[in-house]
Amino acid sequence: MEAIACFGKALEIKPDFADAYSNLCGFYEKQNNIEEFERILEKATRHCGEDSLEILFRLGQLASRKNDPDAVVGYLSRIQIEKLDPSQKPAYFGLLGKAYDRLGQFEGAFSAFGKHNELTRISAEAKKFNTDGYLKSIQLMKNEWTTDAKPNWPRPVAKSGQSSPTFLVGFPRSGTTLLDTILRSHPEISVVEEKPMVGKMIKGFKERQTIEVLNALPESVVLGLRDAYFEELKLHLDQSDGGKLVVDKFPLNISRVSLIHRVFPDAKFILALRHPCDCVLSCFMQTFKLNEAMVNFQSLEQSAGLYAAIMELWSAYRQKLDLEVHVLKYEDLVQDLEVTCKPLVRFLGLEWDDNLHNYQKTALQRGSISTPSYNQVIQPLYKQASGRWTNYRKQMEPVLPVLQPWIEAFGY
């Protein structure tokens, strides 16, 4: 709200300040407040006209939210790309790619997404991260969990009132944000979205998460890690969340299952799955906040390589650990929400609640959603994203051999 006030003051001083209008539009778009977004944009066009680069981009963005891809292309075609600030160019090509995809112009869409990723790859922000480091760490963990060693550890004595959370994991773009929003519509579930509770445990655990190391952990260390988790969790729960079942939604915690299970051996896991090709393509098509993991999504080859490595590690965990897992496929979820979610709700030990159908209302009430799906979960369930990869079969051919084992393993 402080930012809104600052932009408002700037516009009082300079009513035709296009950058301030654009930033306000971006804030409301991110909040899924399309009515306010449109109101600000109408005011901006009155004061600044439609020729400003910033206003043209926001007009295209609004047209995209109104599902008018022809208008998106029309607005973006009026922007002189060479005049855009380098930091704005990736967003331009990302928006253009989505419009072409909706229009069925798949060659143009793939080209636009390629430019988006190329510009992201050479950005100053991307250069802060090692593109190989995360992948190599996953491969090393997989090697450590495919030895002859066997887990053998006791259950730690939990403090009273500290029930283990449930962990929602999967590869990015597997429908976890949609599932998160559906689950938090249940009155007895509190979902904590991508907060660093497990990260706090990792920070306090300096050794590698090998079977031998985890076997040898003293109970005092395990309980200390558990306390670190709950101390961080308190920062992200409201008073109204007391007594609710906590679902920790952080997809790439799938790589940290060994330590999670060591600290919370009775914890349940929800594995969100989506066709591997759709998953990888969607990662390639999205704009992520960059970190060591997300920089791997700037090419199909990198994305597919990381997908395979993550799933190899997950398979090793499943073979070695006695995990309680419920698998849920995105394709089933968008086909029939209730039929797909009723077994999941039973798995969580709860009764079905019809409010799960009201996930769109839940999404709008959430305000800011911190994943690229923020603008999708307020829509009715749609099936267009299932099998989207077949429109890009030619472009996907180089990575199909990498993904084929997982297509078969997951029954696609």
Short mmCIF file of C-alpha atoms in Angstrom, two decimals, residues 131-146 170-172 202 208-209 251-258 292-294 296-297 302-317 406:
data_model
loop_
_atom_site.label_atom_id
_atom_site.label_comp_id
_atom_site.label_asym_id
_atom_site.label_seq_id
_atom_site.Cartn_x
_atom_site.Cartn_y
_atom_site.Cartn_z
CA THR A 131 23.33 -22.45 -14.20
CA ASP A 132 24.98 -25.83 -13.49
CA GLY A 133 25.21 -25.77 -9.71
CA TYR A 134 21.67 -26.79 -8.84
CA LEU A 135 21.51 -29.58 -11.41
CA LYS A 136 24.84 -31.01 -10.23
CA SER A 137 23.68 -30.96 -6.61
CA ILE A 138 20.57 -32.96 -7.55
CA GLN A 139 22.66 -35.49 -9.50
CA LEU A 140 25.06 -35.86 -6.56
CA MET A 141 22.20 -36.53 -4.15
CA LYS A 142 20.79 -39.13 -6.53
CA ASN A 143 24.16 -40.91 -6.61
CA GLU A 144 24.28 -40.86 -2.81
CA TRP A 145 20.82 -42.40 -2.57
CA THR A 146 21.43 -45.23 -5.04
CA GLY A 170 6.45 -31.77 -7.59
CA PHE A 171 8.22 -30.25 -10.54
CA PRO A 172 7.40 -26.59 -11.22
CA ILE A 202 18.90 -26.91 5.55
CA ARG A 208 25.36 -33.74 3.18
CA GLN A 209 22.02 -35.52 3.38
CA PRO A 251 7.38 -27.89 -5.25
CA LEU A 252 11.16 -28.27 -5.29
CA ASN A 253 11.18 -29.53 -1.72
CA ILE A 254 10.89 -32.79 -3.67
CA SER A 255 14.70 -32.76 -3.66
CA ARG A 256 14.81 -32.41 0.14
CA VAL A 257 12.56 -35.32 1.01
CA SER A 258 15.36 -37.24 2.74
CA GLU A 292 19.75 -21.28 -8.67
CA ALA A 293 16.93 -23.61 -9.76
CA MET A 294 14.86 -21.32 -12.00
CA ASN A 296 17.58 -23.90 -15.62
CA PHE A 297 14.36 -23.07 -17.46
CA GLN A 302 18.15 -27.55 -19.49
CA SER A 303 14.56 -27.88 -18.32
CA ALA A 304 14.29 -31.51 -19.48
CA GLY A 305 17.65 -32.38 -17.93
CA LEU A 306 16.58 -30.99 -14.58
CA TYR A 307 13.21 -32.77 -14.79
CA ALA A 308 14.92 -36.13 -15.34
CA ALA A 309 17.42 -35.53 -12.52
CA ILE A 310 14.68 -34.52 -10.05
CA MET A 311 12.57 -37.56 -10.88
CA GLU A 312 15.56 -39.90 -10.63
CA LEU A 313 16.21 -38.54 -7.13
CA TRP A 314 12.52 -38.86 -6.21
CA SER A 315 12.51 -42.47 -7.43
CA ALA A 316 15.55 -43.20 -5.26
CA TYR A 317 13.76 -41.76 -2.25
CA TRP A 406 9.10 -40.55 -17.22
#
